[in-house]
Each structure stands twice: as structure tokens, then as C-alpha cells.
Short mmCIF file of C-alpha atoms in Angstrom, two decimals:
data_model
loop_
_atom_site.label_atom_id
_atom_site.label_comp_id
_atom_site.label_asym_id
_atom_site.label_seq_id
_atom_site.Cartn_x
_atom_site.Cartn_y
_atom_site.Cartn_z
CA MET W 1357 65.93 74.38 13.64
CA SER W 1358 63.41 72.42 13.66
CA CYS W 1359 60.58 74.04 16.49
CA ASN W 1360 61.91 71.66 19.55
CA ALA W 1361 65.85 73.10 19.14
CA ILE W 1362 63.93 76.78 19.65
CA LYS W 1363 62.45 76.02 22.56
CA ASP W 1364 65.67 73.67 23.88
CA LEU W 1365 67.14 77.11 23.07
CA LEU W 1366 64.76 79.94 23.90
CA PRO W 1367 66.57 80.37 28.22
CA GLY W 1368 69.78 80.64 26.93
CA TYR W 1369 67.93 83.80 23.77
CA ILE W 1370 66.32 85.45 26.42
CA ASP W 1371 69.20 85.23 28.36
CA GLY W 1372 71.41 86.65 26.00
CA VAL W 1373 74.10 83.89 26.06
CA VAL W 1374 74.20 82.61 22.93
CA SER W 1375 75.28 83.19 19.56
CA ALA W 1376 75.39 85.92 17.09
CA GLU W 1377 74.34 83.46 14.49
CA THR W 1378 72.93 81.21 16.58
CA GLY W 1379 70.29 84.13 18.28
CA GLU W 1380 69.44 85.66 14.64
CA GLU W 1381 68.44 82.55 13.35
CA ILE W 1382 66.49 81.88 17.17
CA GLN W 1383 64.74 85.74 15.92
CA ALA W 1384 64.03 84.80 12.22
CA HIS W 1385 62.22 81.95 13.20
CA LEU W 1386 60.39 82.87 15.75
CA ASP W 1387 59.32 85.13 13.35
CA ASP W 1388 57.46 82.87 10.67
CA CYS W 1389 56.64 80.18 13.95
CA ALA W 1390 53.52 81.43 16.11
CA GLU W 1391 54.19 78.07 18.87
CA CYS W 1392 57.71 78.64 18.90
CA ARG W 1393 56.60 82.20 20.08
CA ALA W 1394 54.19 81.25 21.71
CA VAL W 1395 56.23 79.13 24.26
CA TYR W 1396 58.36 83.01 23.79
CA TRP W 1397 56.17 84.53 25.15
CA GLN W 1398 55.26 82.35 27.12
CA MET W 1399 58.88 81.94 28.77
CA THR W 1400 59.44 86.00 28.64
CA ALA W 1401 55.55 86.50 30.85
CA GLU W 1402 57.12 84.23 33.47
CA ILE W 1403 60.46 84.98 34.45
CA ALA W 1404 58.56 89.25 34.38
CA ASN W 1405 56.14 87.62 36.49
CA THR W 1406 59.27 86.05 39.34
CA ALA W 1407 61.54 88.95 39.05
CA GLY W 1408 57.95 91.74 40.12
CA VAL W 1409 57.64 88.92 42.74
CA GLN W 1410 61.44 88.83 44.10
CA LYS W 1411 61.15 92.86 44.78
CA PRO W 1412 59.13 93.10 46.83
CA GLU W 1413 61.69 90.01 48.35
CA ASN W 1414 64.88 92.40 47.89
CA THR W 1415 63.37 95.27 48.98
CA ASP W 1416 61.87 94.17 52.88
CA PHE W 1417 65.19 92.35 53.36
CA LEU W 1418 67.32 95.25 52.82
CA LYS W 1419 64.12 97.01 55.10
CA ASN W 1420 64.86 95.16 57.51
CA LEU W 1421 69.06 95.00 57.20
CA ARG W 1422 68.55 98.93 57.60
CA GLY W 1423 66.19 98.59 60.51
CA LEU W 1424 68.50 95.92 61.71
CA ILE W 1425 71.99 98.31 61.20
CA LYS W 1426 69.70 100.88 63.26
CA ARG W 1427 68.88 98.79 65.81
CA LYS W 1428 72.69 98.01 66.22
CA VAL W 1429 73.32 101.25 65.85
CA THR W 1430 71.09 102.61 69.04
CA ARG W 1431 72.80 99.85 70.84
CA ALA W 1432 75.41 100.93 70.18
CA VAL W 1433 75.06 104.77 71.00
CA VAL W 1434 73.39 103.99 74.49
CA VAL W 1435 75.36 101.27 75.57
CA THR W 1436 78.73 103.03 74.92
CA CYS W 1437 76.41 106.78 77.01
CA GLY W 1438 76.15 104.32 79.99
CA VAL W 1439 79.90 102.57 80.38
CA VAL W 1440 80.55 106.79 79.66
CA ALA W 1441 77.97 107.56 82.48
CA VAL W 1442 80.14 104.67 84.76
CA CYS W 1443 83.45 106.18 84.78
CA VAL W 1444 82.43 109.57 85.14
CA VAL W 1445 80.44 109.11 88.27
CA GLY W 1446 83.71 106.19 88.76
CA LEU W 1447 85.45 108.97 88.26
CA VAL W 1448 83.40 111.20 90.79
CA ILE W 1449 83.37 109.45 93.54
CA PHE W 1450 87.47 108.68 92.93
CA ALA W 1451 87.98 112.28 93.86
CA HIS W 1452 85.78 112.58 96.52
CA VAL W 1453 86.74 109.27 98.08
CA TYR W 1454 91.00 109.27 97.85
CA ARG W 1455 93.25 110.91 99.25
CA ILE W 1456 96.72 112.50 98.78
CA PRO W 1457 99.20 112.97 101.90
CA ILE W 1458 99.86 116.26 102.72
CA PRO W 1459 103.51 117.25 102.42
CA TYR W 1460 104.97 118.88 105.82
CA ASP W 1461 104.22 122.51 106.22
CA LEU W 1462 106.20 123.54 109.43
CA HIS W 1463 104.37 126.44 109.68
CA ARG W 1464 100.82 125.18 108.82
CA MET W 1465 101.13 122.07 111.18
CA LEU W 1466 102.65 121.96 114.62
CA VAL W 1467 102.19 120.29 118.08
CA GLU W 1468 101.58 122.42 120.90
CA GLU W 1469 99.94 121.73 124.27
CA VAL W 1470 96.43 123.29 124.94
CA ARG W 1471 95.04 124.20 128.85
CA ALA W 1472 92.18 121.67 129.15
CA GLU W 1473 89.47 121.65 132.65
CA ILE W 1474 88.93 118.64 133.87
CA PHE W 1475 86.10 117.29 134.78
CA VAL W 1476 83.53 113.99 136.84
CA GLU W 1477 80.60 114.02 135.79
CA GLU W 1478 77.75 112.38 138.01
CA ASP W 1479 78.47 108.91 136.90
CA GLY W 1480 82.11 109.26 138.03
CA LYS W 1481 83.41 109.60 134.58
CA SER W 1482 86.16 112.25 134.69
CA TYR W 1483 86.83 113.59 131.11
CA TRP W 1484 89.69 116.74 130.48
CA SER W 1485 88.04 119.61 127.76
CA PRO W 1486 90.43 121.34 126.24
CA ILE W 1487 89.48 125.49 126.46
CA THR W 1488 89.67 126.99 123.28
CA HIS W 1489 89.05 131.08 122.75
CA GLY W 1490 90.19 132.30 125.90
CA LEU W 1491 86.48 130.20 127.13
CA THR W 1492 86.56 128.12 130.43
CA HIS W 1493 83.25 125.60 130.61
CA ASP W 1494 83.58 124.85 134.60
CA SER W 1495 80.69 124.75 136.28
CA GLU W 1496 80.97 128.17 137.36
CA ASN W 1497 80.23 129.30 134.09
CA VAL W 1498 76.40 130.50 133.76
CA GLY W 1499 75.93 128.97 130.13
CA TYR W 1500 76.79 126.20 130.85
CA GLU W 1501 73.15 123.81 130.43
CA GLY W 1502 75.35 119.85 130.02
CA PRO W 1503 74.83 117.05 133.09
CA PRO W 1504 75.70 118.48 136.49
CA ARG W 1505 79.98 117.76 136.82
CA GLN W 1506 82.25 118.83 138.73
CA TYR W 1507 85.23 120.80 138.49
CA ILE W 1508 88.83 119.48 139.55
CA GLY W 1509 90.80 122.58 138.15
CA GLU W 1510 93.41 122.52 134.42
CA ARG W 1511 96.78 120.60 132.80
CA GLU W 1512 98.99 121.21 129.56
CA ILE W 1513 97.27 118.88 126.68
CA LEU W 1514 99.40 118.36 123.59
CA ALA W 1515 97.64 118.81 120.75
CA MET W 1516 98.01 118.26 116.67
CA SER W 1517 96.70 121.78 115.30
CA TYR W 1518 96.60 122.19 111.79
CA HIS W 1519 95.84 125.95 110.54
CA SER W 1520 95.24 128.15 106.28
CA PHE W 1521 93.65 124.77 105.03
CA ALA W 1522 91.03 124.26 103.15
CA GLN W 1523 88.85 120.78 102.76
CA ALA W 1524 92.16 119.38 104.51
CA TYR W 1525 91.11 115.24 106.69
CA LEU W 1526 93.65 115.04 109.23
CA GLN W 1527 94.50 111.35 110.15
CA GLY W 1528 96.16 110.02 113.78
CA ILE W 1529 97.47 106.80 115.66
CA GLY W 1530 99.23 106.01 118.98
CA ARG W 1531 99.98 103.13 120.91
CA ASN W 1532 102.56 102.64 123.68
CA ILE W 1533 105.95 100.85 122.85
CA ASN W 1534 109.28 99.70 124.96
CA ARG W 1535 111.84 101.06 122.90
CA ASP W 1536 115.49 100.64 124.86
CA GLY W 1537 113.55 99.58 128.13
CA GLU W 1538 112.06 102.71 128.17
CA GLU W 1539 107.83 102.89 128.08
CA ILE W 1540 107.03 105.16 124.80
CA ARG W 1541 104.11 106.83 123.47
CA LEU W 1542 104.73 107.13 120.07
CA VAL W 1543 102.77 109.18 117.75
CA PHE W 1544 100.96 109.44 114.32
CA PHE W 1545 99.78 111.50 112.26
CA ASN W 1546 98.33 112.47 108.56
CA MET W 1547 97.15 114.78 105.89
CA SER W 1548 95.76 114.49 102.95
CA LYS W 1549 93.60 115.89 100.36
CA SER W 1550 90.87 114.45 97.69
CA PRO W 1551 92.04 115.00 93.82
CA TRP W 1552 88.62 117.12 94.22
CA THR W 1553 90.52 118.74 96.56
CA SER W 1554 93.65 119.29 94.75
CA LEU W 1555 92.33 120.85 91.42
CA PHE W 1556 88.86 123.26 92.93
CA VAL W 1557 91.01 124.68 96.02
CA ASP W 1558 93.85 126.29 96.38
CA TYR W 1559 95.34 127.06 99.93
CA ASP W 1560 97.06 130.16 99.01
CA LEU W 1561 94.67 131.32 97.29
CA SER W 1562 91.26 129.95 98.54
CA GLU W 1563 89.64 132.55 101.56
CA ILE W 1564 88.55 129.72 102.93
CA ARG W 1565 90.49 128.93 105.86
CA THR W 1566 89.70 127.03 108.16
CA SER W 1567 91.61 125.10 110.90
CA GLY W 1568 91.24 122.41 113.37
CA SER W 1569 93.20 119.70 116.15
CA MET W 1570 94.17 116.57 117.21
CA THR W 1571 94.27 115.20 120.76
CA GLY W 1572 93.06 112.80 122.98
CA SER W 1573 93.39 108.84 123.24
CA VAL W 1574 95.10 109.18 120.03
CA ILE W 1575 98.20 111.30 122.45
CA TYR W 1576 97.48 109.45 125.59
CA GLY W 1577 96.12 106.32 124.44
CA ASP W 1578 94.49 104.65 127.01
CA SER W 1579 95.28 107.29 130.58
CA VAL W 1580 93.29 109.52 128.65
CA ASP W 1581 90.99 111.46 131.01
CA ARG W 1582 92.13 109.24 134.08
CA LEU W 1583 92.16 112.06 137.10
CA ASP W 1584 95.15 109.60 137.85
CA TYR W 1585 97.56 110.52 134.80
CA GLU W 1586 101.03 109.84 135.21
CA PRO W 1587 102.80 111.98 132.15
CA GLN W 1588 104.74 109.68 129.90
CA THR W 1589 107.14 110.00 127.29
CA ILE W 1590 105.67 111.42 124.34
CA GLU W 1591 106.90 110.98 120.62
CA ILE W 1592 105.39 113.05 117.88
CA TYR W 1593 105.82 112.29 114.03
CA TYR W 1594 103.81 113.61 111.06
CA LEU W 1595 104.13 111.00 109.00
CA GLN W 1596 103.61 111.41 104.37
CA GLU W 1597 101.19 108.33 104.36
CA THR W 1598 97.59 108.06 104.04
CA ASN W 1599 95.41 105.01 106.00
CA LEU W 1600 97.22 104.82 109.41
CA HIS W 1601 94.79 102.53 111.08
CA ARG W 1602 96.83 100.24 108.19
CA LEU W 1603 100.14 100.36 110.76
CA GLU W 1604 97.75 98.64 113.55
CA ARG W 1605 98.86 96.14 111.60
CA LEU W 1606 101.64 95.99 112.55
CA SER W 1607 104.32 94.46 115.39
CA ASP W 1608 106.08 96.89 117.88
CA ASP W 1609 109.09 96.61 115.84
CA ALA W 1610 107.87 97.29 112.60
CA PHE W 1611 105.92 100.45 114.57
CA ASN W 1612 108.52 101.38 116.31
CA ALA W 1613 110.18 101.95 112.99
CA LYS W 1614 108.22 103.96 110.85
CA ARG W 1615 109.11 107.04 113.16
CA LEU W 1616 112.42 106.95 110.34
CA GLU W 1617 109.88 107.82 108.35
CA GLY W 1618 108.46 110.21 109.29
CA ARG W 1619 108.97 114.16 110.59
CA LEU W 1620 109.69 114.15 114.45
CA MET W 1621 106.79 117.21 115.85
CA TRP W 1622 107.32 116.56 118.98
CA GLN W 1623 109.26 114.27 121.96
CA GLY W 1624 109.08 114.97 125.80
CA VAL W 1625 107.12 114.66 128.45
CA SER W 1626 103.71 114.72 129.14
#
């Protein structure tokens, strides 16, 4: 073959894509032709230089790729940890804020009559003060250090009481309704606990025993603390339902119907 033909075939020879017969012919020609041999060396040198230049580029690409993957993994870990932290905080808040209604317990929840003293302050405002633990708070009590007031007397008042509970919440709502021509004070009470309490406090095993009560306007309405208070018919129900304030939006008929869902705790005149 001529030198021009050999030079045209050199790229294929260098890449190893020519036939074995053609390769042997090219090699024999290169052994005898200095001109073609110089062209062959130049071509192989250029390929080596090109590979040498590209290698660092490939290395930088791999480094950049690894760095990108590392940054993405780090970002994913940070985002995941953030989401987990938000979820944990949300669950803790939920466990403390959410309320679970406590079923009625005959031995721990009751409505009872308690003695209350009636006072009138200097501005003419009167109020009933329940007597607790047998202590009196009338004007003759030496330990009293409040504003001047006049002791009028005593009366029995109703109080919703609970005993032997730990970390429980007491709610109450009342309304005067007309039922079959008779005005009745209808009262609903509820006790609830949080999921946190349910997980970590056992009322039967806990040594923490608390008691409490609720009375006042919930039971007696606007007539509470009045000196001329007239006894009225009162019905008190335990309603196993949280957020009793939502009952304020009910009509009188719907409010009255709620007693069918509750447990009657007290009925009479007080």
C-alpha cells in the first residue's frame, strides 16, 4: 500500500479496528517507512496527551459527583432529623393538651352539699364562701387579713366534687331552661385527663391523690352570691364529653336533650 493509504488507515490501526491481515501489512510498512512511522508516533503521542488532559477532568467530575451526593445525603439527614424533631414536639404537646373524657365513677365523683358563709363587703357586693376543713372565715376569725366585710350568715350550697384523682381536669356548664312550664337550672359536668396522664399516671397505683370541687355560677347562674337568692330546681348531670363550652351554641331544646346522654348526679331544690 502507498504511504497515503497507510496514513489513512493509521487511526483504525491505533484503535485496533482493522483486520489482522491489514494490521500486519501496516506494521510491515511502518518498519520500513520512516515517514509513516513518524506520523504513527505523532498520532499515538496526541492520543496519549489527550488522555492525559482528560483524566484530571474525569477525576474532578467524580470528586464533584461525590461531593454532590454527600451534600444531598447530609441535607436529607438534616431534613429528616428536623421532621422527626417537629413530630416529637408535636406529639408531646398533643399528649399534654388533648383531653380524654373520664368515665363516671360513683365513688370518686359526686355532688354534695357544703356549708358556705355569706359576706357583704364595703362596696355592697355579697358573696358565698364555702367552708373547708371545718374552718370558719367570718369577721371574728383572728387570722383573716382581707378587706373589711360583714358576716351575714350561712347556707348550704351544692358543689361538684372529685376525690382520689391525679392530674385530672374538671369542667362545668349550666343554663336556665324552661321545661314543661317550669324553669330549671340544668348543669353538666365533665372530668378529663391528657394522654400524657394516661401513659404515666395510674389513679389506682399513684400515691398522688388530689381532690377538688366546683360550685358558684356554673351551678347557680347569675343568682350566685345574691343575698335575696331564692332556691330553684337544679339538675346536675355528668356528661362524658370534653369541650363543654361548645354546648353554649346549642338551642335550649338541644341543650335540654343532652341530659339523655349524661348520668344524673343530683336533682332537687337548692
